[in-house]
Coordinates of C-alpha atoms and ligand atoms in Angstrom, one line a residue:
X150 CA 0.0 0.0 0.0
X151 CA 0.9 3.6 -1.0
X152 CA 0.9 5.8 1.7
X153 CA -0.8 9.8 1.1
X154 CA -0.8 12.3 3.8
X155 CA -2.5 15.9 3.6
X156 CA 0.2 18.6 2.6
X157 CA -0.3 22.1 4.9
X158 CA 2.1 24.7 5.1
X159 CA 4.7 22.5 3.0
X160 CA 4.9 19.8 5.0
X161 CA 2.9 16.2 4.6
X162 CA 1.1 15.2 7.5
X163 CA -1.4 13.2 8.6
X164 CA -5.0 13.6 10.4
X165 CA -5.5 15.5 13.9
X166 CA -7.4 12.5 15.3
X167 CA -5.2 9.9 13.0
X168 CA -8.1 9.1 10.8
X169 CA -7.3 7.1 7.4
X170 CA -9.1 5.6 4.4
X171 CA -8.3 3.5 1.7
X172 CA -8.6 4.3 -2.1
X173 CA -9.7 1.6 -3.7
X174 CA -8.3 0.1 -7.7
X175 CA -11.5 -0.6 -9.2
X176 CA -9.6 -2.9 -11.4
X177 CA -8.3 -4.7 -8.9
X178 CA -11.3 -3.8 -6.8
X179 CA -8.8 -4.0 -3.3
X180 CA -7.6 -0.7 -1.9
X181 CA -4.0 0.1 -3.4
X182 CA -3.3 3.6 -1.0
X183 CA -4.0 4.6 2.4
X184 CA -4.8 8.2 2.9
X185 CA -5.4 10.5 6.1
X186 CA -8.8 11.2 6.6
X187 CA -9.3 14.9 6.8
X188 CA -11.9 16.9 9.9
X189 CA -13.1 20.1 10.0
X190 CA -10.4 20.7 12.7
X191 CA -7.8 19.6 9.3
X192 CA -9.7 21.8 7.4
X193 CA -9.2 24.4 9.7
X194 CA -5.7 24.3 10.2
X195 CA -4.8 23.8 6.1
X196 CA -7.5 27.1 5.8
X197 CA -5.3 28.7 8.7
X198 CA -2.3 27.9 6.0
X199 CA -3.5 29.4 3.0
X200 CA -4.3 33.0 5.6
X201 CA -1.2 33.3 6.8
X202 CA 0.4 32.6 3.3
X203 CA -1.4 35.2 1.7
X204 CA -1.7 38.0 4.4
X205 CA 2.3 37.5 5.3
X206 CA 4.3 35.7 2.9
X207 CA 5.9 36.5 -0.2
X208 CA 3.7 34.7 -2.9
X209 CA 1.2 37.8 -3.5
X210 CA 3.5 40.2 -3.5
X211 CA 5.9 38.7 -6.0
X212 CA 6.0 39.8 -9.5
X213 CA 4.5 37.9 -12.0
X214 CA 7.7 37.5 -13.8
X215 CA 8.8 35.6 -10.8
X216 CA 5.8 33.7 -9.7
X217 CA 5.4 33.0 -13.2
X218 CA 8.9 31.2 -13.6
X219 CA 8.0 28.9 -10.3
X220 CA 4.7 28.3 -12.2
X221 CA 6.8 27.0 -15.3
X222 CA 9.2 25.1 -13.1
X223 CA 5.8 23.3 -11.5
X224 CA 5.1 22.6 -14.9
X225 CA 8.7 21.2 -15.8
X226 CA 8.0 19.1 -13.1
X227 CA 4.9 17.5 -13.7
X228 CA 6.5 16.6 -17.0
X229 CA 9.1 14.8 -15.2
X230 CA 6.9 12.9 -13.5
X231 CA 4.2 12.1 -15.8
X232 CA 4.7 8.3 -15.0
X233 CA 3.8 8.5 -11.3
X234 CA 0.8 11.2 -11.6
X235 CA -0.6 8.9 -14.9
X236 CA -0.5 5.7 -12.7
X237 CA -1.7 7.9 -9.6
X238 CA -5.3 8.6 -11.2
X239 CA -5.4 5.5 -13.4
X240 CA -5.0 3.2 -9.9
X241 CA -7.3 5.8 -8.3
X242 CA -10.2 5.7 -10.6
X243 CA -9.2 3.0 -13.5
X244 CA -8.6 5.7 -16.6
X245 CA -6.1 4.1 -19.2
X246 CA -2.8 4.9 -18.1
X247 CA -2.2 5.9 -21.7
X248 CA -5.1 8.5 -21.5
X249 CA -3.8 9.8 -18.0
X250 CA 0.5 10.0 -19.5
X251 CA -0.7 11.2 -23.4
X252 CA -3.2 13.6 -22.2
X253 CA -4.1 14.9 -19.1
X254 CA -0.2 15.3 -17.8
X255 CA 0.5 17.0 -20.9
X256 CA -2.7 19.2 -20.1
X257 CA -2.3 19.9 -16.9
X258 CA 1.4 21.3 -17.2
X259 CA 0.0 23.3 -20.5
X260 CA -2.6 24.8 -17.7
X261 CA 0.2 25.7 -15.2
X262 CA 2.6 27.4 -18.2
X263 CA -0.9 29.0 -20.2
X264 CA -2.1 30.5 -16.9
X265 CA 1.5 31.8 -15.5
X266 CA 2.1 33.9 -19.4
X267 CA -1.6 34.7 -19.3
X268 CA -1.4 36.7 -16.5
X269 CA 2.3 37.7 -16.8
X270 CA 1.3 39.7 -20.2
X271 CA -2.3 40.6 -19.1
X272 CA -3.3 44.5 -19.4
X273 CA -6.2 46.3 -17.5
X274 CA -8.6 49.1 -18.8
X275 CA -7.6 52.4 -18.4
X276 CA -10.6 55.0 -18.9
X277 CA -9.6 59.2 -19.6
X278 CA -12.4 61.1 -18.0
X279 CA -13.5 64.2 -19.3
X280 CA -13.8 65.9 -16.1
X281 CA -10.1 66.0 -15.2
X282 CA -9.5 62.7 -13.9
X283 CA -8.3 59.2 -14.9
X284 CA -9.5 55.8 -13.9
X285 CA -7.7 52.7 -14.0
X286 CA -8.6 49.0 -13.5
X287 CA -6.0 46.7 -11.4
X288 CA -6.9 43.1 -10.7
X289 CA -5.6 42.0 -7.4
X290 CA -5.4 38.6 -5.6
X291 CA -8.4 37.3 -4.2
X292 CA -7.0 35.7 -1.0
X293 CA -7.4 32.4 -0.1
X294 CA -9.0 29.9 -2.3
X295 CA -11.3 26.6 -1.3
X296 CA -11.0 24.2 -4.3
X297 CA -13.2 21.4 -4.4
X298 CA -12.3 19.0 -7.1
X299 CA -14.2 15.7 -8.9
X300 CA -12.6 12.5 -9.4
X301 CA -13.5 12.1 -13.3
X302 CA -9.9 14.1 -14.8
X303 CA -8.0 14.5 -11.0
X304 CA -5.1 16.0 -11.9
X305 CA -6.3 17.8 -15.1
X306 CA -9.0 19.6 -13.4
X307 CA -7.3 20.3 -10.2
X308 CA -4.9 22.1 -12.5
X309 CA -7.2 24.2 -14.1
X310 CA -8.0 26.0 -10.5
X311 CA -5.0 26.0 -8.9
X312 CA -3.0 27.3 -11.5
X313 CA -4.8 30.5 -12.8
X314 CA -5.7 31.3 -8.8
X315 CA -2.1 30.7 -8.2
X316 CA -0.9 32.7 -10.9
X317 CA -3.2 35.4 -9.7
X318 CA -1.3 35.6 -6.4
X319 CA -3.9 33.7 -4.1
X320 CA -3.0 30.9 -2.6
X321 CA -5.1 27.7 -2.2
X322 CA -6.8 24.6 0.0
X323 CA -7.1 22.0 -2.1
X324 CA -10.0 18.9 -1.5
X325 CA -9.5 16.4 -4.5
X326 CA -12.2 13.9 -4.7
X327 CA -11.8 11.1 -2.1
X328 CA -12.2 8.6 -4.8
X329 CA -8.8 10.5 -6.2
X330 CA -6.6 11.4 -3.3
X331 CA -3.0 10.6 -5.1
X332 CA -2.2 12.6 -7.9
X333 CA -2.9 16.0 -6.1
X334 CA -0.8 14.8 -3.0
X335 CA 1.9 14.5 -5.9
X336 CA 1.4 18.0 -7.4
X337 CA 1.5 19.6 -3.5
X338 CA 4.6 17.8 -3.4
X339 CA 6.3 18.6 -6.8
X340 CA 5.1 22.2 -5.7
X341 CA 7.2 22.1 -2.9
X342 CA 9.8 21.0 -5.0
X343 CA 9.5 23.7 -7.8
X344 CA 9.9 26.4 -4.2
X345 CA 6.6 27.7 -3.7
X346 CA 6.5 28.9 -0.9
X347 CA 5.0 27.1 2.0
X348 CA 1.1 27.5 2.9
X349 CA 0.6 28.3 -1.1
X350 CA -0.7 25.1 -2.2
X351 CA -2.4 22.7 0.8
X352 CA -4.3 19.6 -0.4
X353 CA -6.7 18.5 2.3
X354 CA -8.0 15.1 1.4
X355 CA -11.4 14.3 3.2
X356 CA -15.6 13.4 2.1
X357 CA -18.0 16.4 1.4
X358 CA -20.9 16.6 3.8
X359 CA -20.1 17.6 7.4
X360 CA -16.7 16.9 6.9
X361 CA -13.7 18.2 5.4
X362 CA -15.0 19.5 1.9
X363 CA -18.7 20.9 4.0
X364 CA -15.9 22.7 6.4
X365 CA -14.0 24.8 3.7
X366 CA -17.3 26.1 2.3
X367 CA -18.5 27.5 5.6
X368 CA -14.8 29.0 6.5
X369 CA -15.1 32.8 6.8
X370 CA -11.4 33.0 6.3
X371 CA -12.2 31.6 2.4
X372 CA -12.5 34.1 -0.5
X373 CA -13.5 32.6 -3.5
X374 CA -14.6 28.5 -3.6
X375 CA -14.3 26.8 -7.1
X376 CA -16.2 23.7 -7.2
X377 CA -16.3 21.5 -10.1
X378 CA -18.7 18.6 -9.5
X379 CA -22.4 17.0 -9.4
X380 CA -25.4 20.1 -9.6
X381 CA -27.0 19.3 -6.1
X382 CA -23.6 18.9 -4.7
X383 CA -22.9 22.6 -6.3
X384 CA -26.3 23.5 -4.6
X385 CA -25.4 22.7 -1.4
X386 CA -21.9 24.1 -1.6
X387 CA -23.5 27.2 -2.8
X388 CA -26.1 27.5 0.4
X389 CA -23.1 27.0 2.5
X390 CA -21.1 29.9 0.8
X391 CA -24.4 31.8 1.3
X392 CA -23.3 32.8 4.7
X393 CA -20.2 34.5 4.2
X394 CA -21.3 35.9 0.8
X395 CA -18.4 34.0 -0.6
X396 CA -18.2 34.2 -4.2
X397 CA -18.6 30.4 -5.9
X398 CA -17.6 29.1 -9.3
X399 CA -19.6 25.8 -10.4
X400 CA -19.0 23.8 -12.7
X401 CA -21.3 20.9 -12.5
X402 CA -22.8 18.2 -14.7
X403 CA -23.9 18.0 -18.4
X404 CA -25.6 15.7 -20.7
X405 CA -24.3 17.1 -24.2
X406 CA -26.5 16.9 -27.3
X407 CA -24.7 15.9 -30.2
X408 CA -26.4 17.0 -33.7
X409 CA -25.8 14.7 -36.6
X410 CA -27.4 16.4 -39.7
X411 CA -27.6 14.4 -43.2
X412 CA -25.4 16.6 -44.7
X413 CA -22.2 15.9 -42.7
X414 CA -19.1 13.8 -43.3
X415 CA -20.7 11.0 -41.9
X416 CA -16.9 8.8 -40.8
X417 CA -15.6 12.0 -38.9
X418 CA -19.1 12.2 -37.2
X419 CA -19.0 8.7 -36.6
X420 CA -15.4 9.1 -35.0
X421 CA -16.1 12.0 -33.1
X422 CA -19.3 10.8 -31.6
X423 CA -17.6 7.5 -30.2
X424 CA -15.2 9.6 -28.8
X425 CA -17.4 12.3 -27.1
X426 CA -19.4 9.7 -25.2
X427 CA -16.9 7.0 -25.0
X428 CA -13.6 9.0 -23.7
X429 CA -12.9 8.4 -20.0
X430 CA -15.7 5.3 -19.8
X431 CA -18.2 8.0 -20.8
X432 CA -17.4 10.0 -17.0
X433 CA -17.2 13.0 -18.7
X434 CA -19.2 16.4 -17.7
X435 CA -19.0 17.1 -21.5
X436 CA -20.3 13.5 -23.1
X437 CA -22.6 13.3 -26.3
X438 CA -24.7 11.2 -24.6
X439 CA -28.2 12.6 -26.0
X440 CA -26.9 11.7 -30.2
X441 CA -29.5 13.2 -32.6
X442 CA -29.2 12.0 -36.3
X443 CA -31.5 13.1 -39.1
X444 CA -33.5 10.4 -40.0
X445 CA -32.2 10.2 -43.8
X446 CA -29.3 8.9 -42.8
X447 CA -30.4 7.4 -39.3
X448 CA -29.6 3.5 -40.0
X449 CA -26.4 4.1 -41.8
X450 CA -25.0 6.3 -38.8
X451 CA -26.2 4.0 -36.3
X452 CA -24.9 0.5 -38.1
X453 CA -21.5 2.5 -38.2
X454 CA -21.5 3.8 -34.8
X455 CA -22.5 0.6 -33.0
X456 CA -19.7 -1.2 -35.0
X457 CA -17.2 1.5 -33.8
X458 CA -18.3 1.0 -30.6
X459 CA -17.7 -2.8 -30.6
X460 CA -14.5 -2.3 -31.4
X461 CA -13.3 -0.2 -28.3
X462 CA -10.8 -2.0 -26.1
X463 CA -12.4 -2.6 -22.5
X464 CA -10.0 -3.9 -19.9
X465 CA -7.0 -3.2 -17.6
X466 CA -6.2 0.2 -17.6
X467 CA -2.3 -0.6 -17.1
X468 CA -2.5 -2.1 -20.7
X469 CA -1.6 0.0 -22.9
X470 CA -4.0 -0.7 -26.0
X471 CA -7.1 -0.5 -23.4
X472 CA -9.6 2.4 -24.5
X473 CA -12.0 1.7 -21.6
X474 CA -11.2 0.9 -18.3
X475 CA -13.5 0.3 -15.2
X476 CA -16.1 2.7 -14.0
X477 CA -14.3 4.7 -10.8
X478 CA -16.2 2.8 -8.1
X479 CA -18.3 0.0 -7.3
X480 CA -21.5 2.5 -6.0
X481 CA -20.9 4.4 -9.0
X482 CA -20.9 1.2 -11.3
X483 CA -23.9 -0.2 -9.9
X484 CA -25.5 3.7 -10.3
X485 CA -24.8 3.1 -14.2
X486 CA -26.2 -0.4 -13.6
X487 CA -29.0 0.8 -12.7
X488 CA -29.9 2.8 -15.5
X489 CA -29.2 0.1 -18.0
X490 CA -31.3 -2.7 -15.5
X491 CA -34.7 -0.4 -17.7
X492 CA -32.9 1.2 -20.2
X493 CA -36.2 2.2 -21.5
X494 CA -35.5 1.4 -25.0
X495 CA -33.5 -0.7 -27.3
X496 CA -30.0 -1.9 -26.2
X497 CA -28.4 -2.4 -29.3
X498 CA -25.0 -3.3 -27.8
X499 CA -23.1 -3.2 -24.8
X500 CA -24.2 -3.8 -21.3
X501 CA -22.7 -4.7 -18.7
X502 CA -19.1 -6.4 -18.6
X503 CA -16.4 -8.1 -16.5
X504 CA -15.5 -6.9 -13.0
X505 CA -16.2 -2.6 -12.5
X506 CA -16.6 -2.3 -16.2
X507 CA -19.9 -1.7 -18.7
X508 CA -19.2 -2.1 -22.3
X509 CA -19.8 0.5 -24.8
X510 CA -24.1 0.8 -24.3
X511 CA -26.3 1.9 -27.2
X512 CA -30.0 2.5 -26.5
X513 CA -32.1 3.5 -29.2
X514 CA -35.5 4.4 -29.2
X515 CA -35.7 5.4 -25.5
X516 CA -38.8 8.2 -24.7
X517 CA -37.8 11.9 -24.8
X518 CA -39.1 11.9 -21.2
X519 CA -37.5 8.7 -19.9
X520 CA -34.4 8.9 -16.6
X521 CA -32.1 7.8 -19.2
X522 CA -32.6 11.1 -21.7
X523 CA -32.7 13.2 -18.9
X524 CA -30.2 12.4 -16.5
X525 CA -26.4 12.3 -16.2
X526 CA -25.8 8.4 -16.4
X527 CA -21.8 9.6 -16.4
X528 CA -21.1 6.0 -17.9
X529 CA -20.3 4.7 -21.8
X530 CA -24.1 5.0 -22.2
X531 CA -25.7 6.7 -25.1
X532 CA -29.3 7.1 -26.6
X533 CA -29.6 7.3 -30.1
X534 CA -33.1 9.6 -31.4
X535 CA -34.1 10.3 -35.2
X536 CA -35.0 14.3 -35.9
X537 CA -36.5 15.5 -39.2
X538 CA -35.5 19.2 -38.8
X539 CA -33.1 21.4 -37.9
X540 CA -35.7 23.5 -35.8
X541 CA -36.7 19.7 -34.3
X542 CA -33.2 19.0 -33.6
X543 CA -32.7 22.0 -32.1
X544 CA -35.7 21.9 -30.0
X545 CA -34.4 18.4 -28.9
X546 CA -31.1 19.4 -27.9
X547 CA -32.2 22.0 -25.7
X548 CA -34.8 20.2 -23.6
X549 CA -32.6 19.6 -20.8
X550 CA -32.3 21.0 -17.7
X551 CA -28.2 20.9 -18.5
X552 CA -26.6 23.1 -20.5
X553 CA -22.5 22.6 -20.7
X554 CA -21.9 21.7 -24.2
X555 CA -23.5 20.4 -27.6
X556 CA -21.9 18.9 -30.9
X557 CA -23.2 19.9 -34.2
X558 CA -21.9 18.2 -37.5
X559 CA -22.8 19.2 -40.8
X560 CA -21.3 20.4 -44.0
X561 CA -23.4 23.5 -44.5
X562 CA -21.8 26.4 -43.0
X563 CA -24.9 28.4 -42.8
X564 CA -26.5 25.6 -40.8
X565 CA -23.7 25.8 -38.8
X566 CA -23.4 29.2 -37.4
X567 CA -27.5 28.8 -37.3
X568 CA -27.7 25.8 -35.2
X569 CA -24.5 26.8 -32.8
X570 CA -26.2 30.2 -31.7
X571 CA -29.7 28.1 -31.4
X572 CA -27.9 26.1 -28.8
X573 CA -28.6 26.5 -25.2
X574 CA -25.4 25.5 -23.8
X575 CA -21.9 27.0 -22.9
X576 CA -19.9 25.3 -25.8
X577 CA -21.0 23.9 -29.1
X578 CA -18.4 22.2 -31.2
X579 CA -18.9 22.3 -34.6
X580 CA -17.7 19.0 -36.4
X581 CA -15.1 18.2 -33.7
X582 CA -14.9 17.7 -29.8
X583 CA -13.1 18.5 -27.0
X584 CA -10.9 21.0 -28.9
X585 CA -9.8 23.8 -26.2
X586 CA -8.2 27.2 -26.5
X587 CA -7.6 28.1 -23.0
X588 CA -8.5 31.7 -23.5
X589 CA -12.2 30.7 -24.8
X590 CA -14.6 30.9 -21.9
X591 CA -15.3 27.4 -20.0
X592 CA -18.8 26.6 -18.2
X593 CA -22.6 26.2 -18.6
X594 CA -25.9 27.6 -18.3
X595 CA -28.6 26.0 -16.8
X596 CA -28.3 23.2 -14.1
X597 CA -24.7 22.7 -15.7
X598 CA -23.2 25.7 -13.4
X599 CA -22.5 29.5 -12.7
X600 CA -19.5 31.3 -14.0
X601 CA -17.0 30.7 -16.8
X602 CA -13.4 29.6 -16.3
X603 CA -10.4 30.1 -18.6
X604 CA -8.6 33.0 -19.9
X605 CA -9.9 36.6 -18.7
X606 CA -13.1 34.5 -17.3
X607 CA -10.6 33.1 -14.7
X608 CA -9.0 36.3 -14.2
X609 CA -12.2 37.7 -13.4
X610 CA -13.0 34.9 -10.6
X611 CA -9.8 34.6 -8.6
X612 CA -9.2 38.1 -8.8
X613 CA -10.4 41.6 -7.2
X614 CA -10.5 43.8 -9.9
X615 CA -10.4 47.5 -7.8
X616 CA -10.5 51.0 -9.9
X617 CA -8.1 53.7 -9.1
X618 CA -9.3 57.0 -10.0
X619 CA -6.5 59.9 -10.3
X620 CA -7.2 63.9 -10.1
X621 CA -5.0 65.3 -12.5
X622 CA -4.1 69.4 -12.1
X623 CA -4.3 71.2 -15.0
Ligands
NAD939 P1 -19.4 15.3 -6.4 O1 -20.3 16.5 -6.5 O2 -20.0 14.0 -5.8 O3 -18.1 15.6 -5.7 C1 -17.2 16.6 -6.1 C2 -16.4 17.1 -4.9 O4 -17.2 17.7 -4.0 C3 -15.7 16.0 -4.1 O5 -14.4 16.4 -3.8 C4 -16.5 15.8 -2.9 O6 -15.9 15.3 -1.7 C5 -17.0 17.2 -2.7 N1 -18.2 17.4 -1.9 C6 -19.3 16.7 -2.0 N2 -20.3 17.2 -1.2 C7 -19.8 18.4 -0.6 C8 -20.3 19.4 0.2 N3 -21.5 19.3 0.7 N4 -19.5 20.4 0.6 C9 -18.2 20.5 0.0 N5 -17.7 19.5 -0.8 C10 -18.5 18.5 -1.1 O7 -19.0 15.0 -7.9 P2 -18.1 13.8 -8.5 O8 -19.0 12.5 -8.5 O9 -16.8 13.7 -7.9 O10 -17.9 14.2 -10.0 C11 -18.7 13.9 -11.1 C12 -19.6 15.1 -11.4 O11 -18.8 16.2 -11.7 C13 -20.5 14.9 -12.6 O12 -21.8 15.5 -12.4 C14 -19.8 15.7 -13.7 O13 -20.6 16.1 -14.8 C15 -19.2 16.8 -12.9 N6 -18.1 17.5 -13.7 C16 -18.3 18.7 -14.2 C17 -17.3 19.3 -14.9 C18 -17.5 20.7 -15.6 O14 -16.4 21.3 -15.9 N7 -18.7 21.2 -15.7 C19 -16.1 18.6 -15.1 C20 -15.9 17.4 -14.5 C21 -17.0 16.8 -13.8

């Protein structure tokens, strides 16, 4: 067993009261790591950290120049150590370790380098008065940052909040999902390692309700919480924040439409579609997994996409050519069980399969009104529909209470630009997926979340912007 401690002012440690849990492989299904079990009292003292970081040490005050070239350093070393943080998440929650080391490492250090230039080159308004004065916007750290993390992309998403509030100047309590406790004990270490200084990055490992994650919500000391995650958890987490008036970003869950009109390249939707609903065992916050195809070419699309999605490699996710590993937990495999136990529709292929895992699942016609259209199944689970319009397909799409993301493929470029500002949703991607320019703005509308994150958007979050107004004598 690998042993992961919480890592407050620098130094790893474990629980007040010596509490532990285990992560569990769901390959294996048998804990691999043993991890200290955060309080509130924990929470308190990593919070107590973060203050006395920010109100008396060095990292605010530095210059972006030089925060920023600790922030690339970070970055060098999660490169270094892709092999360790890839195998971290990929025992935590069972991604392919080939997934975790050829794409979210490489991500996450693009987050830490994007955010430490973006805010290194950054400019601020500056607005002439007429009346003799002049008024100028400065964007100042926030102060201390609760960030509450999912275990779907550990690392990955953890790294896109800690690294634009850190290259902001604020520092940061980190609560990574308990599912996930390793690779963020990893990054808190590397950080150490890179010389931040102490107190700048904590991770507090810990469960939500009334303990260590409900605790840094309810902290007056907390300035801003960033909370990616399930809707009601971002409810409650947003009630909590309500007493303090502490600002909250949310990004929460999704169940992406994907629009496949008769007139698109009908392989590249094909490839595409398999992989937004497929990628990450279908845990994605962004998955297609409401597919819409125009009826003309309804049969052909689905005869292609069910034999693409026989082909995906399910197994150990230590093997190299695996595509789909195990769900992340038993009670979250028997959750997508349970959808698929009254599918309410056609299951064309899939089902489930060996051990933690359920094998690519095709459900066609399932009711517009039924659980599995309308709720996050966050599994490799998708319900294929026929439309007969555009306005019909568009009408589909956006009967959801969601709103993070849709998928539009087509070859008319009218119907493009047509259909993506039709869509009710806070990223449509037009003939591709999960294409990101960090600068774009990153959220949803809807039940999918408050806020946008990326760019100026994250600027805007972890920072106080404060205007300066000047007299000038003439
Ligand atoms: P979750 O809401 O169960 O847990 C997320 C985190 O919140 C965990 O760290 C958990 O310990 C903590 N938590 C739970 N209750 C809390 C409380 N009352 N107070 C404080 N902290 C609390 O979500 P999950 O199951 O880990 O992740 C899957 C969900 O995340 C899905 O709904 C998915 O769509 C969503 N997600 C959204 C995005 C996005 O960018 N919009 C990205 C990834 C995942």
């Amino acid at each position: 067993m690998v042993s992961f401690g919480h890592v407050i002012d620098g130094e790893e440690r474990g629980s007040r009261h010596g509490a532990r849990f285990d992560s569990v492989d769901p390959w294996a299904r048998e804990p691999w790591a043993d991890v200290a079990l955060g309080t509130a009292e924990d929470a308190s003292d990593a919070v107590a950290a973060a203050r006395r970081a920010f109100d008396e040490g060095p990292w605010p005050r530095m210059g972006h120049a030089e925060r920023g070239a600790l922030l690339h350093r970070l970055a060098d070393l999660v490169e270094e150590n892709s092999d360790e943080l890839a195998r971290a998440d990929s025992r935590d929650m069972g991604k392919p370790v080939a997934d975790a080391a050829g794409k979210d490492v490489p991500r996450t250090a693009q987050n830490f380098r994007f955010f430490a230039d973006h805010a290194r080159l950054a400019t601020a308004e500056a607005y002439p008065m007429d009346t003799g004065h002049h008024a100028y916007a400065r964007f100042e750290p926030a102060g201390v940052v609760a960030a509450i993390a999912p275990w779907n992309f550990p690392l990955m998403l953890e790294s896109w909040k800690v690294a634009p509030a850190l290259a902001w100047g604020n520092t940061i309590v980190l609560k990574p999902a308990e599912d996930t406790p390793a690779s963020a004990t990893i990054l808190a270490r590397l950080a150490v390692e890179a010389g931040l200084p102490s107190g700048v990055l904590n991770v507090l490992h810990g469960y939500g309700p009334d303990s260590a994650g409900e605790a840094l919500t309810t902290d007056p000391r907390v300035d801003r919480i960033t909370f990616t995650g399930e809707s009601g958890t971002g409810r409650a987490i947003t009630a909590a924040a309500a007493r303090n008036l502490t600002p909250v970003s949310l990004e929460l869950g999704g169940k992406g439409a994907n629009l496949v009109f008769a007139d698109a390249d009908l392989a590249a939707a094909v490839d595409w579609s398999i992989k937004a609903i497929f990628t990450n065992a279908g845990q994605v916050c962004l998955a297609g997994s409401r597919l819409y195809v125009e009826h003309a070419v309804f049969d052909e699309f689905t005869a292609r996409f069910v034999a693409a999605a026989e082909a995906l490699v399910v197994g150990d996710p230590a093997d190299p050519r695996t595509q789909i590993g195990p769900l992340a937990s038993e009670t979250h495999w028997k959750k997508v069980c349970g959808y698929l136990e009254d599918p309410a529709g056609k299951v064309l292929t899939g089902g489930r399969g060996d051990g933690w895992t359920v094998r690519p699942t095709v459900i066609v016609d399932a009711p517009a009104d039924a659980p599995i259209q309308r709720e996050e199944v966050f599994g490799p689970v998708v319900t294929l529909t026929p439309f007969d319009s555009e306005a019909e397909a568009v009408r589909l799409a956006n009967d959801s209470p969601y709103g993070l993301n849709a998928m539009v493929f087509t070859e008319n470029l009218s119907r493009a630009h047509r259909v993506a500002a039709a869509l009710r949703a806070g990223t449509v991607w037009t003939n591709c997926f999960f294409v990101r320019d960090l600068r774009a703005p990153f959220g949803g509308v809807g039940d999918s979340g408050w806020g946008r994150e990326g760019g100026n958007f994250s600027r805007e979050f972890f920072t106080e912007p404060k205007a300066v107004v000047m007299a000038i004598q003439p």
